């Protein structure tokens, strides 16, 4: 059996280690850090039992971890699914409890990670466990340092060979009594796996730091990853200079307010025929901000400085693309959003499935709709820029619901009368024709001896379509470009001054 199809096993081990300072949104607590009943009730095996019994999960099975606190009796923690965080949290709590009994002494805990049997047999070196060293006062406030040793080893199975170079892991978390306000950092200097003819991957300099609230949701989170590379017979993927920064605070009604962003210097991919595409200057950012005492607004931005498509992608010269996009959601009722957030936490803590949570949230959202409408909510695309070598599409769109007007969600006409909006879009003539030409070419029937020379070209059909738009006043010609201005008010939609029937 090859070890390499199970390459996610080491990734699981890394995830287990990272779970201590990191956030798993799938397991928020309705009551902050509520103890696990399963962990409190689980009996501890005898000290003479095998300490290597930790098992890796198969689909639909439990994850189990064996651990020892201060070289005492071996205990086992288990959880359903693939999320190891509840187990690690329980182990940390027990280590803290042990430290509270003797605040003068650091508590050392060893966690045996669940490596698959084929991985254990195929790697010559000793697979590293996770070590915790906890120092707390009598109230349980303090810190835990954690680490995994390096592993540099050959890998050999019946049908494959390779090498692994894992440079270990180190980190630390600090917390107040009852695990309040946890925060910390973790670093992984490097990881590389060379799986002979199957794949190669490498990662260098991963560093994370952050602070969580009492619900294990991030207030501050910073991530730095200089390089990540993956190569197989299907192609190559390389990421350079990834960074992420989140800076939030808890505001009115329990809402998280502040900023968050993700930046990537270069993202490149090589597929068939050794053709490479790349993205440069990727930036995703978000902001949450109160507007007065009762309203909150959210902004999402997305930008790409340059996007180069592979040569095999037929885009008629549209190879170098720039994108700049911003979406605003404004005048939202903060108290209603806070209640929705609390309800979701409670349902997740009860273990409800995503479908049931979605239905329940939709029902609560419909109940809160009159309050949202009263505050005249706004959705706006403040920036919409697509720039290419053949010109650009640039515009903005804003739609609002006038809360001063009577709105009945069961009456489409009342909604139509309350809607307000405006839009402005400018389009490069060359780019517009290019896009329509490709669309026409895809829809045209194949050339046959019967129709050869009798059909207009895709470019001619595209120009005819543009001329029709101008004649119908959907577009206004402005030199070599075209513009569209639209306004929605009083139940009427005007496009370039011409009324267009609304679909509602």
Short mmCIF file of C-alpha atoms in Angstrom, two decimals:
data_model
loop_
_atom_site.label_atom_id
_atom_site.label_comp_id
_atom_site.label_asym_id
_atom_site.label_seq_id
_atom_site.Cartn_x
_atom_site.Cartn_y
_atom_site.Cartn_z
CA UNK A 1 0.00 0.00 0.00
CA UNK A 2 1.34 3.45 -0.89
CA UNK A 3 1.67 6.00 1.86
CA UNK A 4 1.25 8.89 -0.53
CA UNK A 5 -2.49 8.61 -1.18
CA UNK A 6 -2.74 9.19 2.60
CA UNK A 7 -0.69 12.37 2.46
CA UNK A 8 -3.49 14.20 4.26
CA UNK A 9 -2.44 12.39 7.43
CA UNK A 10 0.44 14.76 8.10
CA UNK A 11 -1.82 17.66 7.22
CA UNK A 12 -4.21 16.39 9.91
CA UNK A 13 -1.37 16.38 12.41
CA UNK A 14 -0.49 19.95 11.49
CA UNK A 15 -4.15 20.92 11.83
CA UNK A 16 -4.27 19.32 15.26
CA UNK A 17 -1.36 21.46 16.39
CA UNK A 18 -2.68 24.65 14.80
CA UNK A 19 -6.08 24.11 16.39
CA UNK A 20 -4.84 25.24 19.80
CA UNK A 21 -4.47 28.95 18.93
CA UNK A 22 -6.74 28.92 15.90
CA UNK A 23 -10.47 29.16 15.35
CA UNK A 24 -12.87 26.45 14.24
CA UNK A 25 -16.14 28.15 13.41
CA UNK A 26 -17.91 24.79 13.30
CA UNK A 27 -17.75 24.46 17.09
CA UNK A 28 -18.70 27.77 18.71
CA UNK A 29 -20.00 27.56 22.24
CA UNK A 30 -23.39 28.97 23.18
CA UNK A 31 -21.91 29.45 26.64
CA UNK A 32 -18.24 30.44 26.33
CA UNK A 33 -15.98 27.45 26.88
CA UNK A 34 -18.72 25.18 28.19
CA UNK A 35 -17.12 21.91 29.40
CA UNK A 36 -17.63 18.85 27.25
CA UNK A 37 -19.86 16.31 28.95
CA UNK A 38 -18.18 13.53 27.00
CA UNK A 39 -14.74 14.51 28.22
CA UNK A 40 -15.88 14.78 31.83
CA UNK A 41 -17.51 11.35 31.77
CA UNK A 42 -14.90 9.42 29.80
CA UNK A 43 -12.99 6.94 32.02
CA UNK A 44 -9.19 6.96 31.85
CA UNK A 45 -7.49 3.75 30.64
CA UNK A 46 -4.94 2.11 32.89
CA UNK A 47 -1.40 3.47 32.74
CA UNK A 48 -0.15 0.18 31.39
CA UNK A 49 -2.19 0.46 28.21
CA UNK A 50 -0.49 1.08 24.83
CA UNK A 51 0.04 4.83 24.34
CA UNK A 52 0.17 4.58 20.54
CA UNK A 53 -3.50 3.76 20.15
CA UNK A 54 -4.44 7.10 18.63
CA UNK A 55 -6.24 6.46 15.37
CA UNK A 56 -6.72 8.46 12.19
CA UNK A 57 -10.33 8.93 11.08
CA UNK A 58 -12.02 7.17 8.21
CA UNK A 59 -15.14 8.71 6.76
CA UNK A 60 -17.98 8.63 9.28
CA UNK A 61 -15.72 7.53 12.17
CA UNK A 62 -14.49 9.16 15.36
CA UNK A 63 -11.08 10.78 15.85
CA UNK A 64 -9.33 9.51 18.97
CA UNK A 65 -6.31 10.95 20.75
CA UNK A 66 -4.33 9.38 23.57
CA UNK A 67 -2.55 11.74 25.94
CA UNK A 68 -0.66 11.77 29.22
CA UNK A 69 -0.48 14.59 31.77
CA UNK A 70 2.79 14.69 33.72
CA UNK A 71 3.51 11.07 32.67
CA UNK A 72 0.40 9.91 34.49
CA UNK A 73 -2.26 7.49 33.33
CA UNK A 74 -2.95 7.41 29.60
CA UNK A 75 -6.32 8.96 28.79
CA UNK A 76 -8.29 9.01 25.55
CA UNK A 77 -10.24 11.89 23.99
CA UNK A 78 -12.61 11.33 21.07
CA UNK A 79 -14.85 13.37 18.81
CA UNK A 80 -17.01 12.70 15.77
CA UNK A 81 -16.00 14.00 12.34
CA UNK A 82 -12.73 15.57 11.26
CA UNK A 83 -12.54 18.60 13.58
CA UNK A 84 -9.98 17.93 16.34
CA UNK A 85 -10.58 21.14 18.24
CA UNK A 86 -13.04 19.84 20.91
CA UNK A 87 -10.56 17.13 21.93
CA UNK A 88 -7.63 19.51 22.15
CA UNK A 89 -9.69 21.99 24.14
CA UNK A 90 -10.62 19.27 26.62
CA UNK A 91 -6.97 18.20 26.95
CA UNK A 92 -5.93 21.82 27.53
CA UNK A 93 -8.61 22.25 30.20
CA UNK A 94 -7.40 19.16 32.04
CA UNK A 95 -3.80 20.37 31.86
CA UNK A 96 -4.87 23.71 33.32
CA UNK A 97 -6.83 21.95 36.07
CA UNK A 98 -3.72 19.94 36.94
CA UNK A 99 -1.66 23.14 37.04
CA UNK A 100 -4.11 24.85 39.38
CA UNK A 101 -3.45 22.16 42.00
CA UNK A 102 0.24 23.08 42.04
CA UNK A 103 0.77 26.57 40.67
CA UNK A 104 4.51 26.39 41.38
CA UNK A 105 5.07 23.64 38.81
CA UNK A 106 4.63 23.55 35.02
CA UNK A 107 2.39 20.74 33.77
CA UNK A 108 3.75 18.74 30.84
CA UNK A 109 1.29 16.96 28.54
CA UNK A 110 2.10 14.65 25.64
CA UNK A 111 -0.55 14.14 22.93
CA UNK A 112 -0.18 11.10 20.66
CA UNK A 113 -1.30 12.16 17.19
CA UNK A 114 -3.46 9.82 15.01
CA UNK A 115 -1.10 8.79 12.22
CA UNK A 116 -2.41 6.10 9.82
CA UNK A 117 -0.82 2.68 10.04
CA UNK A 118 0.58 2.81 6.49
CA UNK A 119 2.25 6.15 7.28
CA UNK A 120 3.81 4.74 10.46
CA UNK A 121 5.15 1.74 8.53
CA UNK A 122 6.46 3.77 5.58
CA UNK A 123 8.37 6.53 7.42
CA UNK A 124 11.71 5.46 8.84
CA UNK A 125 11.90 8.17 11.49
CA UNK A 126 9.83 8.46 14.65
CA UNK A 127 6.66 10.45 13.97
CA UNK A 128 6.41 13.49 16.27
CA UNK A 129 3.80 13.93 18.97
CA UNK A 130 2.43 17.21 20.31
CA UNK A 131 3.87 18.48 23.60
CA UNK A 132 2.22 21.02 25.90
CA UNK A 133 3.79 22.82 28.85
CA UNK A 134 1.22 24.67 30.94
CA UNK A 135 1.96 27.22 33.66
CA UNK A 136 -1.02 28.74 35.49
CA UNK A 137 -1.88 30.32 38.83
CA UNK A 138 -4.45 29.03 41.28
CA UNK A 139 -7.25 30.75 39.31
CA UNK A 140 -6.22 29.08 36.03
CA UNK A 141 -4.75 32.16 34.35
CA UNK A 142 -1.44 31.67 32.57
CA UNK A 143 0.00 30.24 29.37
CA UNK A 144 0.67 27.02 27.47
CA UNK A 145 3.66 26.48 25.21
CA UNK A 146 3.29 23.77 22.58
CA UNK A 147 5.65 22.13 20.12
CA UNK A 148 6.26 19.30 17.70
CA UNK A 149 9.74 17.95 16.99
CA UNK A 150 11.39 17.98 13.57
CA UNK A 151 11.09 14.98 11.24
CA UNK A 152 13.57 14.42 8.40
CA UNK A 153 13.13 10.95 6.96
CA UNK A 154 12.95 8.71 3.94
CA UNK A 155 9.56 7.35 3.00
CA UNK A 156 9.31 3.89 1.51
CA UNK A 157 6.32 1.68 0.79
CA UNK A 158 5.67 -1.25 -1.52
CA UNK A 159 5.18 0.87 -4.62
CA UNK A 160 6.62 4.34 -3.88
CA UNK A 161 9.58 6.15 -2.35
CA UNK A 162 10.18 9.68 -1.22
CA UNK A 163 11.40 12.08 1.46
CA UNK A 164 9.79 14.26 4.11
CA UNK A 165 11.36 17.29 5.79
CA UNK A 166 9.18 18.67 8.57
CA UNK A 167 10.90 21.49 10.46
CA UNK A 168 8.71 21.21 13.53
CA UNK A 169 6.26 23.56 15.17
CA UNK A 170 6.38 25.96 18.11
CA UNK A 171 3.79 28.18 19.68
CA UNK A 172 2.33 29.69 22.81
CA UNK A 173 -1.09 30.76 24.04
CA UNK A 174 -1.98 33.05 26.94
CA UNK A 175 -5.34 33.21 28.69
CA UNK A 176 -7.12 34.53 31.72
CA UNK A 177 -8.98 32.43 34.29
CA UNK A 178 -11.63 30.11 32.78
CA UNK A 179 -9.82 30.40 29.44
CA UNK A 180 -11.11 33.92 28.90
CA UNK A 181 -9.54 36.14 26.20
CA UNK A 182 -7.16 33.53 24.74
CA UNK A 183 -4.42 34.67 22.38
CA UNK A 184 -1.10 33.47 21.08
CA UNK A 185 1.15 32.59 18.18
CA UNK A 186 2.44 29.58 16.25
CA UNK A 187 5.19 29.14 13.68
CA UNK A 188 6.12 26.36 11.26
CA UNK A 189 9.57 27.03 9.74
CA UNK A 190 9.07 24.66 6.83
CA UNK A 191 7.61 21.48 5.37
CA UNK A 192 8.56 19.65 2.19
CA UNK A 193 7.43 16.29 0.83
CA UNK A 194 8.95 14.71 -2.25
CA UNK A 195 6.77 11.75 -3.19
CA UNK A 196 8.87 10.50 -6.10
CA UNK A 197 6.72 10.43 -9.24
CA UNK A 198 3.44 11.33 -7.49
CA UNK A 199 3.82 14.89 -6.16
CA UNK A 200 6.09 17.45 -4.53
CA UNK A 201 5.05 20.11 -2.06
CA UNK A 202 6.89 22.69 0.02
CA UNK A 203 5.94 25.41 2.46
CA UNK A 204 8.21 27.90 4.21
CA UNK A 205 7.87 30.26 7.13
CA UNK A 206 4.20 29.93 8.15
CA UNK A 207 3.46 32.21 11.13
CA UNK A 208 0.13 32.85 12.84
CA UNK A 209 -0.82 35.04 15.78
CA UNK A 210 -4.11 36.15 17.17
CA UNK A 211 -6.54 36.79 19.99
CA UNK A 212 -9.97 35.21 20.37
CA UNK A 213 -13.06 36.23 22.28
CA UNK A 214 -14.91 34.03 24.75
CA UNK A 215 -16.74 32.31 21.86
CA UNK A 216 -13.48 31.35 20.15
CA UNK A 217 -14.14 33.85 17.40
CA UNK A 218 -11.19 35.99 16.23
CA UNK A 219 -10.67 39.54 17.39
CA UNK A 220 -7.15 39.72 16.03
CA UNK A 221 -5.62 37.27 13.57
CA UNK A 222 -2.44 37.65 11.54
CA UNK A 223 -1.10 35.12 9.04
CA UNK A 224 2.16 35.21 7.07
CA UNK A 225 3.10 32.58 4.50
CA UNK A 226 6.07 33.50 2.24
CA UNK A 227 5.82 30.51 -0.13
CA UNK A 228 3.70 27.46 -0.86
CA UNK A 229 4.31 25.17 -3.82
CA UNK A 230 2.61 22.02 -5.05
CA UNK A 231 3.61 20.06 -8.14
CA UNK A 232 2.19 16.88 -9.66
CA UNK A 233 1.80 15.31 -13.10
CA UNK A 234 -1.36 17.40 -13.56
CA UNK A 235 0.42 20.73 -13.13
CA UNK A 236 1.98 23.13 -10.65
CA UNK A 237 0.59 25.63 -8.19
CA UNK A 238 2.69 28.31 -6.45
CA UNK A 239 1.70 30.96 -3.94
CA UNK A 240 4.02 33.77 -2.84
CA UNK A 241 3.71 36.37 -0.08
CA UNK A 242 0.37 35.57 1.49
CA UNK A 243 -0.56 37.78 4.43
CA UNK A 244 -3.75 38.31 6.35
CA UNK A 245 -4.65 40.77 9.12
CA UNK A 246 -7.85 40.91 11.16
CA UNK A 247 -8.44 43.61 13.79
CA UNK A 248 -11.89 43.53 15.37
CA UNK A 249 -13.61 44.58 18.58
CA UNK A 250 -16.94 43.59 20.05
CA UNK A 251 -19.40 46.42 19.59
CA UNK A 252 -23.08 47.03 20.37
CA UNK A 253 -25.33 43.94 20.31
CA UNK A 254 -22.26 41.67 20.25
CA UNK A 255 -21.33 42.60 16.68
CA UNK A 256 -17.73 42.32 15.49
CA UNK A 257 -16.56 45.70 14.16
CA UNK A 258 -13.29 46.53 12.45
CA UNK A 259 -11.27 45.43 9.45
CA UNK A 260 -9.92 42.25 7.87
CA UNK A 261 -7.86 41.69 4.75
CA UNK A 262 -6.06 38.98 2.79
CA UNK A 263 -3.23 39.81 0.40
CA UNK A 264 -1.36 37.56 -2.04
CA UNK A 265 1.67 38.78 -3.94
CA UNK A 266 1.62 36.14 -6.70
CA UNK A 267 -0.53 33.11 -7.42
CA UNK A 268 0.62 31.09 -10.43
CA UNK A 269 -0.62 27.85 -11.96
CA UNK A 270 0.76 25.67 -14.72
CA UNK A 271 -1.44 23.12 -16.42
CA UNK A 272 -1.45 21.35 -19.78
CA UNK A 273 1.30 22.08 -22.33
CA UNK A 274 3.32 23.83 -19.59
CA UNK A 275 1.21 26.95 -20.04
CA UNK A 276 1.16 29.29 -17.06
CA UNK A 277 -1.44 31.69 -15.77
CA UNK A 278 -0.86 34.03 -12.87
CA UNK A 279 -2.53 36.50 -10.55
CA UNK A 280 -0.55 39.40 -9.11
CA UNK A 281 -1.58 41.74 -6.31
CA UNK A 282 -4.68 39.92 -5.07
CA UNK A 283 -6.37 41.84 -2.24
CA UNK A 284 -9.59 40.94 -0.42
CA UNK A 285 -10.67 43.24 2.40
CA UNK A 286 -13.70 43.74 4.59
CA UNK A 287 -14.91 46.35 7.05
CA UNK A 288 -17.74 46.51 9.59
CA UNK A 289 -18.66 49.90 11.05
CA UNK A 290 -21.49 51.36 13.10
CA UNK A 291 -23.46 54.29 11.69
CA UNK A 292 -24.82 55.96 14.80
CA UNK A 293 -26.14 53.84 17.68
CA UNK A 294 -28.49 51.49 15.83
CA UNK A 295 -27.25 50.89 12.29
CA UNK A 296 -24.27 48.94 10.96
CA UNK A 297 -22.65 48.83 7.55
CA UNK A 298 -20.42 46.28 5.83
CA UNK A 299 -17.94 46.73 2.97
CA UNK A 300 -16.29 44.01 0.90
CA UNK A 301 -13.48 44.80 -1.53
CA UNK A 302 -11.80 42.61 -4.14
CA UNK A 303 -8.92 43.68 -6.37
CA UNK A 304 -6.40 42.09 -8.73
CA UNK A 305 -3.54 44.20 -10.07
CA UNK A 306 -2.81 41.85 -12.98
CA UNK A 307 -4.35 38.58 -14.14
CA UNK A 308 -2.53 36.78 -16.95
CA UNK A 309 -4.46 33.94 -18.60
CA UNK A 310 -2.71 30.91 -20.15
CA UNK A 311 -2.08 31.11 -23.89
CA UNK A 312 -4.46 28.19 -24.54
CA UNK A 313 -7.42 30.18 -23.21
CA UNK A 314 -9.02 31.73 -26.28
CA UNK A 315 -9.92 35.25 -25.20
CA UNK A 316 -9.09 37.13 -28.40
CA UNK A 317 -6.24 39.04 -26.79
CA UNK A 318 -7.74 39.57 -23.34
CA UNK A 319 -4.69 38.23 -21.51
CA UNK A 320 -3.78 41.02 -19.09
CA UNK A 321 -6.74 41.85 -16.82
CA UNK A 322 -7.14 44.18 -13.84
CA UNK A 323 -10.11 43.98 -11.45
CA UNK A 324 -11.33 46.41 -8.78
CA UNK A 325 -14.64 45.73 -7.01
CA UNK A 326 -16.33 47.11 -3.88
CA UNK A 327 -19.69 46.08 -2.41
CA UNK A 328 -21.40 48.05 0.38
CA UNK A 329 -24.30 46.92 2.58
CA UNK A 330 -25.50 49.96 4.52
CA UNK A 331 -28.16 51.01 7.03
CA UNK A 332 -28.66 47.52 8.48
CA UNK A 333 -30.38 47.15 11.85
CA UNK A 334 -27.58 46.22 14.26
CA UNK A 335 -29.81 44.71 16.96
CA UNK A 336 -31.50 42.35 14.50
CA UNK A 337 -28.14 41.18 13.13
CA UNK A 338 -26.93 40.61 16.68
CA UNK A 339 -29.96 38.40 17.40
CA UNK A 340 -29.37 36.43 14.19
CA UNK A 341 -25.75 35.91 15.24
CA UNK A 342 -26.79 34.67 18.71
CA UNK A 343 -29.37 32.29 17.24
CA UNK A 344 -26.79 30.79 14.87
CA UNK A 345 -24.34 30.22 17.73
CA UNK A 346 -27.00 28.45 19.78
CA UNK A 347 -28.03 26.18 16.91
CA UNK A 348 -24.41 25.31 16.08
CA UNK A 349 -23.74 24.50 19.74
CA UNK A 350 -26.73 22.11 19.65
CA UNK A 351 -25.17 20.30 16.70
CA UNK A 352 -27.89 21.21 14.19
CA UNK A 353 -27.12 20.56 10.51
CA UNK A 354 -26.44 23.33 8.01
CA UNK A 355 -29.75 22.82 6.21
CA UNK A 356 -31.79 23.14 9.40
CA UNK A 357 -29.77 26.18 10.48
CA UNK A 358 -30.32 27.77 7.08
CA UNK A 359 -34.10 27.26 7.24
CA UNK A 360 -34.29 28.58 10.81
CA UNK A 361 -32.17 31.63 9.94
CA UNK A 362 -34.33 32.37 6.92
CA UNK A 363 -37.45 32.25 9.09
CA UNK A 364 -35.93 34.62 11.64
CA UNK A 365 -34.73 36.93 8.87
CA UNK A 366 -38.26 37.15 7.48
CA UNK A 367 -39.55 38.05 10.94
CA UNK A 368 -36.95 40.80 11.22
CA UNK A 369 -37.60 42.11 7.68
CA UNK A 370 -39.97 44.94 8.73
CA UNK A 371 -37.27 46.33 11.06
CA UNK A 372 -34.63 46.14 8.30
CA UNK A 373 -36.96 47.87 5.82
CA UNK A 374 -37.79 50.65 8.27
CA UNK A 375 -34.13 51.75 8.27
CA UNK A 376 -33.92 52.11 4.45
CA UNK A 377 -31.21 49.51 3.72
CA UNK A 378 -28.83 50.09 0.81
CA UNK A 379 -26.85 47.70 -1.39
CA UNK A 380 -24.28 49.41 -3.58
CA UNK A 381 -21.55 48.30 -5.96
CA UNK A 382 -19.38 51.33 -5.40
CA UNK A 383 -16.62 50.11 -7.71
CA UNK A 384 -16.95 47.89 -10.75
CA UNK A 385 -13.82 48.01 -12.87
CA UNK A 386 -12.62 45.43 -15.37
CA UNK A 387 -9.62 46.75 -17.29
CA UNK A 388 -7.98 44.92 -20.22
CA UNK A 389 -5.64 45.62 -23.11
CA UNK A 390 -8.75 46.22 -25.24
CA UNK A 391 -10.37 48.75 -22.92
CA UNK A 392 -12.40 48.73 -19.73
CA UNK A 393 -15.80 48.35 -18.14
CA UNK A 394 -16.25 50.90 -15.35
CA UNK A 395 -19.31 51.70 -13.31
CA UNK A 396 -21.28 51.87 -10.08
CA UNK A 397 -24.74 50.69 -9.01
CA UNK A 398 -26.87 51.59 -5.99
CA UNK A 399 -30.23 50.17 -4.90
CA UNK A 400 -32.13 51.22 -1.74
CA UNK A 401 -35.47 50.49 -0.12
CA UNK A 402 -37.24 53.63 1.14
CA UNK A 403 -38.33 52.76 4.68
CA UNK A 404 -40.62 55.80 4.89
CA UNK A 405 -43.02 54.20 2.40
CA UNK A 406 -45.48 51.42 3.28
CA UNK A 407 -44.03 48.06 2.25
CA UNK A 408 -45.86 44.74 2.34
CA UNK A 409 -43.63 41.79 1.43
CA UNK A 410 -46.69 40.00 0.08
CA UNK A 411 -47.44 42.91 -2.28
CA UNK A 412 -44.88 43.25 -5.13
CA UNK A 413 -46.32 46.65 -6.13
CA UNK A 414 -45.56 48.15 -2.70
CA UNK A 415 -41.99 46.90 -2.98
CA UNK A 416 -41.69 48.40 -6.48
CA UNK A 417 -42.87 51.81 -5.25
CA UNK A 418 -40.36 51.79 -2.37
CA UNK A 419 -37.33 50.83 -4.47
CA UNK A 420 -34.83 53.52 -5.40
CA UNK A 421 -31.68 53.18 -7.42
CA UNK A 422 -29.25 54.57 -9.94
CA UNK A 423 -26.45 53.18 -12.06
CA UNK A 424 -23.76 54.42 -14.41
CA UNK A 425 -21.68 52.13 -16.60
CA UNK A 426 -19.17 52.99 -19.31
CA UNK A 427 -17.91 50.36 -21.76
CA UNK A 428 -15.00 50.39 -24.16
CA UNK A 429 -16.32 49.92 -27.70
CA UNK A 430 -13.48 47.55 -28.60
CA UNK A 431 -13.96 45.45 -25.45
CA UNK A 432 -17.74 45.29 -25.85
CA UNK A 433 -17.42 44.14 -29.45
CA UNK A 434 -14.78 41.59 -28.45
CA UNK A 435 -17.04 40.06 -25.77
CA UNK A 436 -20.08 39.93 -28.06
CA UNK A 437 -18.01 38.49 -30.92
CA UNK A 438 -16.93 35.56 -28.75
CA UNK A 439 -20.52 35.04 -27.63
CA UNK A 440 -21.80 35.06 -31.21
CA UNK A 441 -19.06 32.68 -32.36
CA UNK A 442 -20.02 30.20 -29.64
CA UNK A 443 -23.70 30.32 -30.68
CA UNK A 444 -23.22 30.17 -34.47
CA UNK A 445 -23.94 26.88 -36.25
CA UNK A 446 -20.91 25.09 -37.73
CA UNK A 447 -19.94 26.00 -41.26
CA UNK A 448 -21.22 23.60 -43.95
CA UNK A 449 -20.94 23.54 -47.75
CA UNK A 450 -24.53 24.79 -47.90
CA UNK A 451 -24.08 27.87 -45.69
CA UNK A 452 -20.45 28.69 -46.47
CA UNK A 453 -20.11 32.38 -47.37
CA UNK A 454 -23.82 33.02 -46.77
CA UNK A 455 -23.67 33.87 -43.05
CA UNK A 456 -22.33 37.08 -41.54
CA UNK A 457 -19.20 36.75 -39.43
CA UNK A 458 -19.35 36.70 -35.65
CA UNK A 459 -17.76 40.18 -35.60
CA UNK A 460 -20.40 41.55 -38.01
CA UNK A 461 -23.20 40.06 -35.90
CA UNK A 462 -21.68 41.58 -32.77
CA UNK A 463 -21.61 45.02 -34.36
CA UNK A 464 -25.23 44.64 -35.47
CA UNK A 465 -26.17 43.82 -31.89
CA UNK A 466 -24.37 46.93 -30.60
CA UNK A 467 -26.08 49.11 -33.22
CA UNK A 468 -29.45 47.70 -32.12
CA UNK A 469 -28.68 48.56 -28.48
CA UNK A 470 -27.86 52.12 -29.48
CA UNK A 471 -31.00 52.44 -31.61
CA UNK A 472 -33.13 51.17 -28.70
CA UNK A 473 -31.33 53.65 -26.36
CA UNK A 474 -30.00 50.91 -24.08
CA UNK A 475 -26.56 52.32 -24.92
CA UNK A 476 -25.40 55.84 -25.78
CA UNK A 477 -22.38 56.20 -28.06
CA UNK A 478 -19.62 58.39 -26.57
CA UNK A 479 -16.74 58.62 -29.04
CA UNK A 480 -15.32 55.10 -29.31
CA UNK A 481 -17.08 54.01 -26.11
CA UNK A 482 -20.63 53.52 -24.86
CA UNK A 483 -22.43 54.57 -21.67
CA UNK A 484 -25.53 53.45 -19.79
CA UNK A 485 -27.31 55.57 -17.16
CA UNK A 486 -30.26 54.16 -15.25
CA UNK A 487 -32.55 55.52 -12.54
CA UNK A 488 -35.21 53.74 -10.48
CA UNK A 489 -37.78 55.77 -8.56
CA UNK A 490 -41.53 55.89 -8.00
CA UNK A 491 -42.03 52.48 -9.56
CA UNK A 492 -40.39 53.55 -12.84
CA UNK A 493 -37.07 52.46 -14.38
CA UNK A 494 -35.47 54.91 -16.78
CA UNK A 495 -32.52 53.76 -18.92
CA UNK A 496 -30.84 56.65 -20.72
CA UNK A 497 -34.05 58.63 -20.21
CA UNK A 498 -36.29 55.92 -21.69
CA UNK A 499 -38.80 54.11 -19.45
CA UNK A 500 -38.41 50.32 -19.27
CA UNK A 501 -41.20 48.16 -17.82
CA UNK A 502 -40.22 46.56 -14.49
CA UNK A 503 -40.60 42.77 -14.15
CA UNK A 504 -42.55 43.19 -10.89
#
